[in-house]
Coordinates of C-alpha atoms and ligand atoms in Angstrom, one line a residue:
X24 CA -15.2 -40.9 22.9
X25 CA -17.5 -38.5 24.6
X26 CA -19.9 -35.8 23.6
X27 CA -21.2 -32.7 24.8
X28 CA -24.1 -34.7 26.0
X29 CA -22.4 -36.7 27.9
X30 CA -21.5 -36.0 31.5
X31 CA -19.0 -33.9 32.9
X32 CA -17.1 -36.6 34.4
X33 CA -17.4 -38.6 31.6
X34 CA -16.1 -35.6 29.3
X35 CA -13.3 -34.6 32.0
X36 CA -12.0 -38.1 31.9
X37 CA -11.9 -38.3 28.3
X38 CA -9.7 -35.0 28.2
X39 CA -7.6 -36.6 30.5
X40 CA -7.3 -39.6 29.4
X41 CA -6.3 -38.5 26.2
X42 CA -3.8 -35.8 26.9
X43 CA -2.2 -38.8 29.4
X44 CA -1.8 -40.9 26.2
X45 CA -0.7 -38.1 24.2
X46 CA 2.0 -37.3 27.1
X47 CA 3.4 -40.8 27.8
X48 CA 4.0 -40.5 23.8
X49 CA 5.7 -37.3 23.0
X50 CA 6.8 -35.6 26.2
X51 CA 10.8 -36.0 26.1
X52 CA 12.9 -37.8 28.5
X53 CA 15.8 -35.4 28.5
X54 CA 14.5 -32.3 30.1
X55 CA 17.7 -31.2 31.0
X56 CA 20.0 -28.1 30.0
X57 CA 21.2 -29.0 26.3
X58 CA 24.9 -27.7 26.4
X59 CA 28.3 -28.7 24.3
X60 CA 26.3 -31.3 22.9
X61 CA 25.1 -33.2 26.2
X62 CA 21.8 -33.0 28.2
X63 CA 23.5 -31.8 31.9
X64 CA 21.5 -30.8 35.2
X65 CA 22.1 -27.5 35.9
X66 CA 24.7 -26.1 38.4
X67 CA 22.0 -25.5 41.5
X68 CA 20.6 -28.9 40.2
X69 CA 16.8 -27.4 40.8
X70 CA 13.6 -27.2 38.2
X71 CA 10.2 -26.4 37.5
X72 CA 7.1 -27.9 36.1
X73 CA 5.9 -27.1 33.0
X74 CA 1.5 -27.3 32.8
X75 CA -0.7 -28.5 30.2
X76 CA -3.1 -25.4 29.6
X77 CA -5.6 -27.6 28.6
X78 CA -6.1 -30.1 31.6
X79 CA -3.8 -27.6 34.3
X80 CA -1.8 -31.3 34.8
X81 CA 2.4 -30.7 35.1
X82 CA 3.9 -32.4 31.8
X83 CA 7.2 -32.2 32.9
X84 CA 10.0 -31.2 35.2
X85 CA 12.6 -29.0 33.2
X86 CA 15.7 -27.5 34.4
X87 CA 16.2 -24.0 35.6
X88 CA 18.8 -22.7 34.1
X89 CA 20.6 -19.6 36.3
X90 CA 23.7 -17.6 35.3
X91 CA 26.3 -20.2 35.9
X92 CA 24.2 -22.5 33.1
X93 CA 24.4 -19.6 31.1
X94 CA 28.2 -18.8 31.2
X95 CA 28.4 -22.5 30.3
X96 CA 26.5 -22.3 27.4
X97 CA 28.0 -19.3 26.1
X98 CA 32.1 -21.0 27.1
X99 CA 30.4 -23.9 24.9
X100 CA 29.2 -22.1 22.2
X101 CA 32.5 -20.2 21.6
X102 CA 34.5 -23.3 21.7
X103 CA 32.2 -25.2 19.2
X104 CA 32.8 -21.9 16.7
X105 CA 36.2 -21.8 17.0
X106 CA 37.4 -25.1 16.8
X107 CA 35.1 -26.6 14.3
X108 CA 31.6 -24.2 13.1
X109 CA 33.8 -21.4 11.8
X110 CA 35.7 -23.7 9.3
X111 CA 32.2 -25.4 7.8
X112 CA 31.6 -23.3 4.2
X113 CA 28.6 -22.4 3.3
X114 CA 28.0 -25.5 1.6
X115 CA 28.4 -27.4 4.6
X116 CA 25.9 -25.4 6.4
X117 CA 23.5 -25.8 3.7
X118 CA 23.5 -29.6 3.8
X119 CA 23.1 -29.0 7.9
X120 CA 20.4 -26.8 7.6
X121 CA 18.6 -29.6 4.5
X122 CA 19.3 -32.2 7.1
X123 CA 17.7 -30.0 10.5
X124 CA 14.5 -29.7 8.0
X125 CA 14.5 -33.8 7.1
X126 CA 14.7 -34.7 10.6
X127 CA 11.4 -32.3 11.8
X128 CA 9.5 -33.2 9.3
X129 CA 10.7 -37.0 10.0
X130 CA 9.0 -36.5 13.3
X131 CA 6.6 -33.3 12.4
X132 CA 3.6 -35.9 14.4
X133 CA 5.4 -36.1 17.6
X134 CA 6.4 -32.6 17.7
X135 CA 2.9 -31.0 16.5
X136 CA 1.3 -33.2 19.8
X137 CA 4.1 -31.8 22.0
X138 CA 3.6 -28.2 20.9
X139 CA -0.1 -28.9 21.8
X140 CA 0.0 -30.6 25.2
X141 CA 2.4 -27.6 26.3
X142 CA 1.3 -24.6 24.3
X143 CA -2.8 -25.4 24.5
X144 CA -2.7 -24.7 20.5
X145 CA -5.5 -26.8 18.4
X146 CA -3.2 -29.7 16.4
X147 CA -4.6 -29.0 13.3
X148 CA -2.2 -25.1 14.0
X149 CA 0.5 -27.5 15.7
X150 CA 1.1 -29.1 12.1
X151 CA 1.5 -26.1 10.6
X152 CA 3.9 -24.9 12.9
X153 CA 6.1 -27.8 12.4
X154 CA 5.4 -27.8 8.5
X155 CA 6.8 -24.2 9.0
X156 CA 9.5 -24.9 11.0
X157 CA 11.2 -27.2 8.4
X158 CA 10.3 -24.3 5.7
X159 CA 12.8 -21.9 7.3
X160 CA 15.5 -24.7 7.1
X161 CA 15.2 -25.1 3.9
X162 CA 14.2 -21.3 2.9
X163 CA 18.1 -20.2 4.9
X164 CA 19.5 -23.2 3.3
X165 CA 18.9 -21.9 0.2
X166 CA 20.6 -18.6 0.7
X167 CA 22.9 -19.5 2.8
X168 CA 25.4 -18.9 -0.2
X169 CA 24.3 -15.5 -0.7
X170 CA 27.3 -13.7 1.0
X171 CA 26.7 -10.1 0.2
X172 CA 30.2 -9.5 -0.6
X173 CA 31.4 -6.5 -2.8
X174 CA 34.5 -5.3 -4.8
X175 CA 35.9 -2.1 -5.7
X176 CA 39.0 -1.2 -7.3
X177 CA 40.1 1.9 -7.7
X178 CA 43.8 3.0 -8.9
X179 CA 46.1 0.8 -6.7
X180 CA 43.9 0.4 -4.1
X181 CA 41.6 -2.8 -4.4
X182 CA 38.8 -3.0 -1.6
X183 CA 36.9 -5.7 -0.4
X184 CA 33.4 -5.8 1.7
X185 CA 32.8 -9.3 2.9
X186 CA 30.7 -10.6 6.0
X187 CA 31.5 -12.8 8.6
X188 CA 29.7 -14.7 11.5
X189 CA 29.3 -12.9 15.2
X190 CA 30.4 -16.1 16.5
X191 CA 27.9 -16.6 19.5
X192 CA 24.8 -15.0 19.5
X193 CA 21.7 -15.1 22.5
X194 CA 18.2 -15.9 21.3
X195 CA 15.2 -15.6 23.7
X196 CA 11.7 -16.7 22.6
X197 CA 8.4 -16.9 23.7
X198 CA 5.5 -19.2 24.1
X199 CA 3.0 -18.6 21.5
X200 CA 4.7 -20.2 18.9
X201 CA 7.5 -22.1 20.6
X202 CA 9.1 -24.6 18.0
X203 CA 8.1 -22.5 14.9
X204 CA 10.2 -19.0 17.3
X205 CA 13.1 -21.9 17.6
X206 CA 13.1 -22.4 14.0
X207 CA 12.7 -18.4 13.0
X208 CA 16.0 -17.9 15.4
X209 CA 18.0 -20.9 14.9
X210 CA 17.7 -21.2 10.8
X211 CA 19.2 -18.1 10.1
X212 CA 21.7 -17.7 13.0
X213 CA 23.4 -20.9 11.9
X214 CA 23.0 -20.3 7.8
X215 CA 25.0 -16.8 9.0
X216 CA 27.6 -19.4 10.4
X217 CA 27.3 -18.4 14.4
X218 CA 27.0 -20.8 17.1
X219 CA 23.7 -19.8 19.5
X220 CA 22.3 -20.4 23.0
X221 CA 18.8 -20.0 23.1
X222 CA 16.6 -19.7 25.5
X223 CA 12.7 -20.9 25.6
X224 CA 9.9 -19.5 27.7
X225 CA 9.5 -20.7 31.2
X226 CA 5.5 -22.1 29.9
X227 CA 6.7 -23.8 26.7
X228 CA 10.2 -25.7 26.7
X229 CA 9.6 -28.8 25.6
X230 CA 9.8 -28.5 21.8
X231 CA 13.0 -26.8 22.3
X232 CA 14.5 -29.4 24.3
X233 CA 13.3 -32.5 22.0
X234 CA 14.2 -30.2 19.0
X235 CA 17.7 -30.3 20.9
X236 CA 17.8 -34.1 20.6
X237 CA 16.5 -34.1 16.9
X238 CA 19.9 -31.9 16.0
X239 CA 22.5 -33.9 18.0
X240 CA 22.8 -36.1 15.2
X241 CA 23.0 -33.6 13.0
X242 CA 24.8 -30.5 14.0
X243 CA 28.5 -30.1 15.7
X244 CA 28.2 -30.2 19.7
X245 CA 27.7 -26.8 21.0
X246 CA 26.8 -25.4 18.2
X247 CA 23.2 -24.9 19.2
X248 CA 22.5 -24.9 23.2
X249 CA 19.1 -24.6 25.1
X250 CA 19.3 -23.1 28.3
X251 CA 15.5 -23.9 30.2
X252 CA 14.6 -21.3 32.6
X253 CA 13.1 -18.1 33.6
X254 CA 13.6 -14.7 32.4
X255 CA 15.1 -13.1 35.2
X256 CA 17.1 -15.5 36.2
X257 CA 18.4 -16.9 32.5
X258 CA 17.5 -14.6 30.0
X259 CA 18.9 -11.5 31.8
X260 CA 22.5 -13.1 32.3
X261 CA 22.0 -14.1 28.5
X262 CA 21.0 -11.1 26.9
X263 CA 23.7 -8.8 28.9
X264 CA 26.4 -11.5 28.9
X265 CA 30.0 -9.9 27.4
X266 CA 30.5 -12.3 25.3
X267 CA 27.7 -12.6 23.4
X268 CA 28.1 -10.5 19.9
X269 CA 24.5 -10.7 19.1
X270 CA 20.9 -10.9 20.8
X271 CA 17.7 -11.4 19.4
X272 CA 14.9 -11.6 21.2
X273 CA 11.0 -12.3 20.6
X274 CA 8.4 -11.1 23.3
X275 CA 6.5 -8.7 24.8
X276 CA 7.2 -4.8 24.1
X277 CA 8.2 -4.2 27.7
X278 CA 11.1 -7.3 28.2
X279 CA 12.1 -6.2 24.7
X280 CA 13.1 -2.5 25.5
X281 CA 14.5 -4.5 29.3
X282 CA 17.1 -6.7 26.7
X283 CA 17.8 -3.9 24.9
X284 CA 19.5 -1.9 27.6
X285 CA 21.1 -5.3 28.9
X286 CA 22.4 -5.2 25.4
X287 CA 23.6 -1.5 25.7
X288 CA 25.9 -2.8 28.4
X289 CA 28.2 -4.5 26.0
X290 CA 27.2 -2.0 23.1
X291 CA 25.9 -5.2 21.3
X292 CA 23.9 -5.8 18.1
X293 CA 20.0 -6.8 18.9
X294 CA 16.9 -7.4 16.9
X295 CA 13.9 -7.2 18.8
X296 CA 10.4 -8.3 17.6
X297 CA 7.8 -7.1 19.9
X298 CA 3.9 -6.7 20.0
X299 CA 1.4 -5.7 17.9
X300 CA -2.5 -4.3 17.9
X301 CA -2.9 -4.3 14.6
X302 CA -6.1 -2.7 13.1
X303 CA -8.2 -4.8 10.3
X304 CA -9.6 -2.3 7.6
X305 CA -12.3 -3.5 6.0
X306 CA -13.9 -1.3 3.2
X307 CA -17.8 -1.0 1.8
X308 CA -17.8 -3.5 -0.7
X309 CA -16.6 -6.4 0.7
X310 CA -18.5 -9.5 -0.1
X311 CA -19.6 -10.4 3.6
X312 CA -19.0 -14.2 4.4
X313 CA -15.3 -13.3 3.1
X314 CA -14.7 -10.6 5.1
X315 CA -16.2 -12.5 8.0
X316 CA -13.7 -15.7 7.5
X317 CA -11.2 -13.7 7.2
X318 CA -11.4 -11.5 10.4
X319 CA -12.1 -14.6 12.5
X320 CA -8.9 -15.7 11.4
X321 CA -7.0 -12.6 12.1
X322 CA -8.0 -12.5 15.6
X323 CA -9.0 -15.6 16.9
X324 CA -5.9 -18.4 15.0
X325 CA -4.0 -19.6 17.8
X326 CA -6.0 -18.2 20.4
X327 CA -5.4 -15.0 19.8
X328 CA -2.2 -15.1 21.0
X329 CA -0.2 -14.0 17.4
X330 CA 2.0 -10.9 18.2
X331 CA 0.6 -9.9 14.2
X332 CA -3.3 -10.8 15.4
X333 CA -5.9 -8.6 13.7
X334 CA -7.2 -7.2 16.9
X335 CA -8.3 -3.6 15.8
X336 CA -11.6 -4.2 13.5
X337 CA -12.2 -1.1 11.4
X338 CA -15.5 -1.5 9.6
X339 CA -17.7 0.8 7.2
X340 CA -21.0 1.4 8.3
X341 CA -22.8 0.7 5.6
X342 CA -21.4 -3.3 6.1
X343 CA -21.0 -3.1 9.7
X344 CA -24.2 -4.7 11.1
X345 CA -23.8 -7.3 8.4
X346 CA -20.2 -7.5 9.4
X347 CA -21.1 -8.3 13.1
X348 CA -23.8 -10.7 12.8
X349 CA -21.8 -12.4 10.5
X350 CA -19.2 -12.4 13.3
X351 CA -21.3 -13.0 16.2
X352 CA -22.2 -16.7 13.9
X353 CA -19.0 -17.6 13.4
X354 CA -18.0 -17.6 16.8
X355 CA -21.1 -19.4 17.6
X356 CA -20.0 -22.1 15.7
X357 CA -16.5 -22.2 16.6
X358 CA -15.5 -25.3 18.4
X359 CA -14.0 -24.4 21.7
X360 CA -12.4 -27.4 23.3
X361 CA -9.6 -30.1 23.7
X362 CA -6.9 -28.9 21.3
X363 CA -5.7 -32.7 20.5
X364 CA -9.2 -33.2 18.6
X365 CA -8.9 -32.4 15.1
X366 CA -12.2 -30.8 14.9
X367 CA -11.2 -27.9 17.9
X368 CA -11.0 -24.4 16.5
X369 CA -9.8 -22.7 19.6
X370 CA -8.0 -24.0 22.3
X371 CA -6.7 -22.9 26.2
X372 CA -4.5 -20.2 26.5
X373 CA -1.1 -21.0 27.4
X374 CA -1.8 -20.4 31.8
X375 CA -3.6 -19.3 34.3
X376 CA -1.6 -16.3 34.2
X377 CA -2.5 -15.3 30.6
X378 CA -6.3 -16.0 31.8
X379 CA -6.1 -13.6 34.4
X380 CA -4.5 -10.6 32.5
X381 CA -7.3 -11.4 29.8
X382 CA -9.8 -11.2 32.2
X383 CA -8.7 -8.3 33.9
X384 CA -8.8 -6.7 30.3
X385 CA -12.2 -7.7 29.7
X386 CA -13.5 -6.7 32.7
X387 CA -12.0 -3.0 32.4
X388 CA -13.3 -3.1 29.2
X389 CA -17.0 -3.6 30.7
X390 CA -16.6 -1.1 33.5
X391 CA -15.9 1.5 30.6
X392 CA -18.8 0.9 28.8
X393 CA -17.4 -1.7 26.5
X394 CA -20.7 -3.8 25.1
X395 CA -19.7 -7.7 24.4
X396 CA -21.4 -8.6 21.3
X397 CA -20.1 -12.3 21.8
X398 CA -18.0 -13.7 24.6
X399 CA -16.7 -11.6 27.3
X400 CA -15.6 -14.3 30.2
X401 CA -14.6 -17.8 30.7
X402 CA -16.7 -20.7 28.9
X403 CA -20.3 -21.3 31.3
X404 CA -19.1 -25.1 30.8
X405 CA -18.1 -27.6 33.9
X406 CA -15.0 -28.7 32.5
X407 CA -13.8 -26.0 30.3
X408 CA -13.7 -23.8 33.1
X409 CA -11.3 -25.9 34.3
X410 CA -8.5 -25.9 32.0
X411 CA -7.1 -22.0 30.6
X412 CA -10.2 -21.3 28.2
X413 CA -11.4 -18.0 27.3
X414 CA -14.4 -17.3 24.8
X415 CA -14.2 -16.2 22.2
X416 CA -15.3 -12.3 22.4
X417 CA -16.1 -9.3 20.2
X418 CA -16.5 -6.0 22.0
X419 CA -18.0 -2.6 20.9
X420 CA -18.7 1.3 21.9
X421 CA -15.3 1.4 23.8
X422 CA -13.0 4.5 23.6
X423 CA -9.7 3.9 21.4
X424 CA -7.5 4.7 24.1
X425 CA -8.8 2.3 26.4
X426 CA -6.2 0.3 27.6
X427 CA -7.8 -2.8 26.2
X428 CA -7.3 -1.1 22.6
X429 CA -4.1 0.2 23.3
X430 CA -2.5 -2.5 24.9
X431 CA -2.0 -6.0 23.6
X432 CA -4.7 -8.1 25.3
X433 CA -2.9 -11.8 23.1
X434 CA -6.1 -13.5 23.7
X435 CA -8.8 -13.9 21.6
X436 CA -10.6 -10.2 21.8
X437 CA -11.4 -8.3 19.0
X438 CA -12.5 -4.1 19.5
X439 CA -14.6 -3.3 17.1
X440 CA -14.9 0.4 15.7
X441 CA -17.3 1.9 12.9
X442 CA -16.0 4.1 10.2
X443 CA -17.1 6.4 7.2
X444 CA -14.5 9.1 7.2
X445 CA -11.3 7.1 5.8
X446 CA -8.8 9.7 7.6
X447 CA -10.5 10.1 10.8
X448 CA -10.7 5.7 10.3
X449 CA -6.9 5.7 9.5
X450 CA -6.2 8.1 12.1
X451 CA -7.5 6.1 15.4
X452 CA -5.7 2.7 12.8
X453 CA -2.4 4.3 13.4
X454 CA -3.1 6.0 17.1
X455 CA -1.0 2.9 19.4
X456 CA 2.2 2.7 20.3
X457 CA 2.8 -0.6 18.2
X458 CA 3.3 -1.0 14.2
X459 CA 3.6 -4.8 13.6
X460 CA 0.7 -5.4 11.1
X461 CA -2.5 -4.7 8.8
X462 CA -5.3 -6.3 7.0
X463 CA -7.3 -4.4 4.5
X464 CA -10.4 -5.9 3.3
X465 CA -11.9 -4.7 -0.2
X466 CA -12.0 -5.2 -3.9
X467 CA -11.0 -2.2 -5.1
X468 CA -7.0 -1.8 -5.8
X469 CA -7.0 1.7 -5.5
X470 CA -8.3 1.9 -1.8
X471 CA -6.8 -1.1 -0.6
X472 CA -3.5 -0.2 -2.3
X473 CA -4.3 3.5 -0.4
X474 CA -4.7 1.9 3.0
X475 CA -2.0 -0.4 2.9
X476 CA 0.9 2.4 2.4
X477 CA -1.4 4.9 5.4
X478 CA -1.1 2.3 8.0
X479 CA 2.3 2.5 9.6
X480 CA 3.1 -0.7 10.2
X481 CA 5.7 -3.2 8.9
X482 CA 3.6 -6.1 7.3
X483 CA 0.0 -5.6 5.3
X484 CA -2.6 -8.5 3.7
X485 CA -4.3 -7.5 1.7
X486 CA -7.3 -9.6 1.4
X487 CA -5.9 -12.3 3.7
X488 CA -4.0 -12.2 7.0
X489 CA -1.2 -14.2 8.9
X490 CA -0.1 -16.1 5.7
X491 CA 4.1 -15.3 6.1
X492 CA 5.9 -16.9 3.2
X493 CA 9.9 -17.1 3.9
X494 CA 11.5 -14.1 1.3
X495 CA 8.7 -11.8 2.6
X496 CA 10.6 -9.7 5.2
X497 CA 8.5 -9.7 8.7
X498 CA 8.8 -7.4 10.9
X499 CA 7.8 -4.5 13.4
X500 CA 7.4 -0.3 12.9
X501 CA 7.7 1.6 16.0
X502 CA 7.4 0.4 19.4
X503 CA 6.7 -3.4 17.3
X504 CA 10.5 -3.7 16.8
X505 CA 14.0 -3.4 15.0
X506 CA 14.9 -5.7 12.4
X507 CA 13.1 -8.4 9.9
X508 CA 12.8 -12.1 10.1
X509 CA 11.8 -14.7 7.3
X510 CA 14.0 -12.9 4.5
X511 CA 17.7 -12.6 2.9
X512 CA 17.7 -8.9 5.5
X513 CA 17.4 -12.2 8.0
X514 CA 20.8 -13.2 7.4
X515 CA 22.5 -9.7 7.6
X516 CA 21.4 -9.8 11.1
X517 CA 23.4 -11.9 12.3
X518 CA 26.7 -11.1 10.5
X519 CA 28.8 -8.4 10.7
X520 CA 30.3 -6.2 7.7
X521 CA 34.7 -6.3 7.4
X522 CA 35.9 -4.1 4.7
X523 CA 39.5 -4.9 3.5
X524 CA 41.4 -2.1 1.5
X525 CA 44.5 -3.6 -0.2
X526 CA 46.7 -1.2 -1.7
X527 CA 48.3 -3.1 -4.7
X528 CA 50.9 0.0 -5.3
Ligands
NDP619 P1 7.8 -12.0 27.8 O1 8.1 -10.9 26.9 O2 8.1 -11.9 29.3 O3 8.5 -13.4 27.4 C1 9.3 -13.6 26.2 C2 10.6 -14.2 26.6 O4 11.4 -13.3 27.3 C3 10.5 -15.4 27.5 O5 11.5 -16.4 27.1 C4 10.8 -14.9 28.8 O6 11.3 -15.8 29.7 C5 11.9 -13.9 28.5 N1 12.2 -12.9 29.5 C6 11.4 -12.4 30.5 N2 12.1 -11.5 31.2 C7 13.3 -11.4 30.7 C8 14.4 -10.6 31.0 N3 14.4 -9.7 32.0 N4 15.6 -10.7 30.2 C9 15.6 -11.6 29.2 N5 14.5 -12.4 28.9 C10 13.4 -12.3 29.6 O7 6.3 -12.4 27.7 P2 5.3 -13.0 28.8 O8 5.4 -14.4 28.8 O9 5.6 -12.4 30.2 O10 3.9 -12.4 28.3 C11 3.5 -11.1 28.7 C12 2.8 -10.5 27.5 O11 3.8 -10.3 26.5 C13 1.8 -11.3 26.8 O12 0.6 -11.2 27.5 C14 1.7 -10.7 25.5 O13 1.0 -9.5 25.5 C15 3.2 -10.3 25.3 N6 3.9 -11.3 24.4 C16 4.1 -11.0 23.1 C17 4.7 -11.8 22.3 C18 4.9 -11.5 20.9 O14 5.4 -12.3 20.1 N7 4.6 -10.3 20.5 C19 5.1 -13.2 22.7 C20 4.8 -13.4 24.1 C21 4.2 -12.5 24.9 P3 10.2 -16.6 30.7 O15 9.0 -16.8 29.9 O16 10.9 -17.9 30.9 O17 10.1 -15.8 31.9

């Protein structure tokens, strides 16, 4: 194996080498459209290459799914819910759902070195992606019972509220965390009893598709379809098609408010979880090397690219220079490299694309007088400048509505702003468009308690940050989204409400 003393040809060949292992491994055969229970080319037969982030190689050809693939999916969707989903009880669903979680975990290796090659992600995160990913089978599973239904009587009249399936519902997803987003949509649209076509993002398909082939021994043919493809052309005919009773979608805040009107069309139900700049509070008496750890991991776990990432610090000044230099050390010793060793802390972004709009951040963020404590370009290293790597970076002294404050950067940049007036502090905390998340750093109940109900957001750690246990409702305030994942609210998402009023007289 090589070292960092080692050439750069020696240490590019290793990369490759490996990742061309890891590949000839994991990276599925069928890269086709996953529809009615059968791989199938798509109508205008064409495709595109997804890229491993880390070496910039193409890992596969996938299919490009266009409208035609999509009316397909949707004709096989319905018919799998009305001639056999819709008659499976709950209990039958339940044992489905057990069985989906048995068979990821059965191949939770293979799929956490998949998720790598084609997200960029370090394994050690890939494993808990897949460990998660079984977790929501089994946490929907377990409610999958819990029917919400209602009686009242009253005189001769006897009233029912029960809830039934949409039938077919859309689910777009995106890159960052693209089997773990499958398993967030997928678990609690089929515990609800619908039937779904989902569509991955165009830089990330392949867990998807080889989660496809995982459930076709398990679940009913069209019950779950994966149309491969770009937004335009896939998830616009998706999200706006008139059949579909349901959309939920995962992404940025702009394609979100774009599916939303597609769903207006049809006047049809969406949840929408968008992005985030959430701020990290951290109060006086923090004990240091915590506080440190646990900002690092707010903003820099999975690259940065977490649509709940910490990416606002808030510090008091009496801890901030502690704060920093403890900061500025950590990344120091952060192990940037190839995302299939286990001792990597920060991998590629997901493309060359993502790269560039970081950059373009960053360097905005200069021009205005932003000062990088740490980081602040690519990596000055032969081959890491090759593949999608951005250091890790820490910047101070810019204003807050910059647009690399204000916007989300989903890279691994933290702004950081000094504080000693907690409502001026909470003030520039709640001043973005977005209200995904928080952290709050400190001992003391009373303030944390304090600071977790002032910022306006939908989910707050306190005193840790990106830990999401299923029966914790997740989701966005504001411009961050509509609707919660991860909880029994999950499940009422993607059912409908029928009230029946028998009069007995
Ligand atoms: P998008 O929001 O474009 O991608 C999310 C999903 O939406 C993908 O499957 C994408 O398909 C699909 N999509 C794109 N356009 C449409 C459309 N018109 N109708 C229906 N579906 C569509 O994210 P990007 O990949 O473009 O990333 C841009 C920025 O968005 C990132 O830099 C980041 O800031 C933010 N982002 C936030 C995420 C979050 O979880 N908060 C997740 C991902 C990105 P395809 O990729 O195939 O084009």
């Amino acid at each position: 194996m090589a070292s960092h003393s080692d050439s750069a040809e020696d240490r590019r060949n290793d990369v490759m080498e490996r990742h061309r292992e890891a590949a000839d491994a994991v990276v599925p055969e069928r890269t086709s459209l996953y529809i009615g229970g059968e791989f199938t080319e798509p109508a205008g037969g064409e495709t595109f290459a997804t890229i491993d982030p880390t070496t910039t190689q193409e890992l596969a050809s996938v299919a490009r799914g266009r409208e035609a693939d999509v009316n397909r999916a949707v004709e096989a969707a319905w018919e799998a819910f009305e001639t056999e989903w819709s008659e499976h009880s709950p209990g039958d669903r339940q044992r489905i759902l057990t069985e989906i979680a048995d068979v990821i975990e059965a191949n939770a290796d293979e799929l956490a070195r998949l998720e790598t090659l084609d997200n960029g992600k370090p394994i050690t995160e890939a494993r808990i992606d897949v460990d998660s990913a079984a977790e929501q089978f089994r946490y929907f599973a377990g409610i999958v019972r819990e029917n919400g239904g209602e009686t009242m009587t009253e005189g001769s009249r006897y009233g029912q509220v029960i809830s039934e399936p949409y039938g077919v519902v859309a689910q777009v997803i995106p890159w960052n965390f693209p089997l773990l987003m499958a398993s967030w949509k997928l678990a609690p649209a089929l515990a609800a009893g619908n039937c779904t076509v989902l569509k991955p993002a165009e830089q990330t398909p392949l867990s998807a598709l080889r989660l496809a082939g995982l459930l076709d021994e398990v679940v009913p043919d069209g019950v779950v379809n994966v149309v491969t493809g770009f937004g335009e052309e896939a998830g616009d005919p998706l999200t706006r098609h008139p059949d579909v009773r349901k959309v939920a979608f995962t992404g940025s805040t702009a394609v979100g408010k774009q599916v939303m009107t597609n769903a207006a069309e049809n006047v049809t139900d969406v949840t929408l979880e968008l992005g985030g700049k959430s701020p990290v509070v951290v109060f006086s008496d923090v004990d240091v090397p915590k506080a440190v750890q646990l900002i690092t991991a707010a903003i820099f776990y999975n690259t940065g690219e977490c649509c709940e990432a910490g990416s606002r610090l808030f510090v008091h000044e009496d801890v901030a220079d502690d704060v920093l230099d403890g900061l500025v050390n950590a990344i120091d010793e952060m192990e940037i490299g190839d995302p299939l060793r286990e001792a990597t802390d920060l991998g590629p972004k997901v493309s060359t694309e993502q790269v560039d709009r970081t950059l373009e951040y960053l360097e905005a963020a200069q021009d205005a007088g932003g000062r990088f404590l740490a980081g602040g370009d690519r990596p000055d290293d032969e081959v890491l400048s090759e593949g999608c790597y951005v250091e890790p970076t820490l910047i101070e002294g810019l204003e807050h509505d910059h647009a690399a404050v204000q916007e989300e950067i989903f890279g691994p940049v933290l702004e950081v702003f000094r504080w000693t007036d907690y409502e001026t502090m909470m003030e520039l905390a709640n001043d973005v468009d977005y209200g995904l998340a928080g952290g709050v750093i400190t001992d003391d109940v009373t303030q944390a308690n304090r600071a977790a109900r002032d910022i306006e957001a939908g989910y707050i750690w306190i005193n840790s940050y990106h830990d999401l246990a299923p029966g914790l409702p997740f989701g966005g305030y504001k411009q961050s989204g509509i609707g919660r994942e991860l909880s029994a609210d999950t499940l009422d998402h993607y059912r409908q409400t029928k009230t029946i009023n028998l009069s007995l007289g």
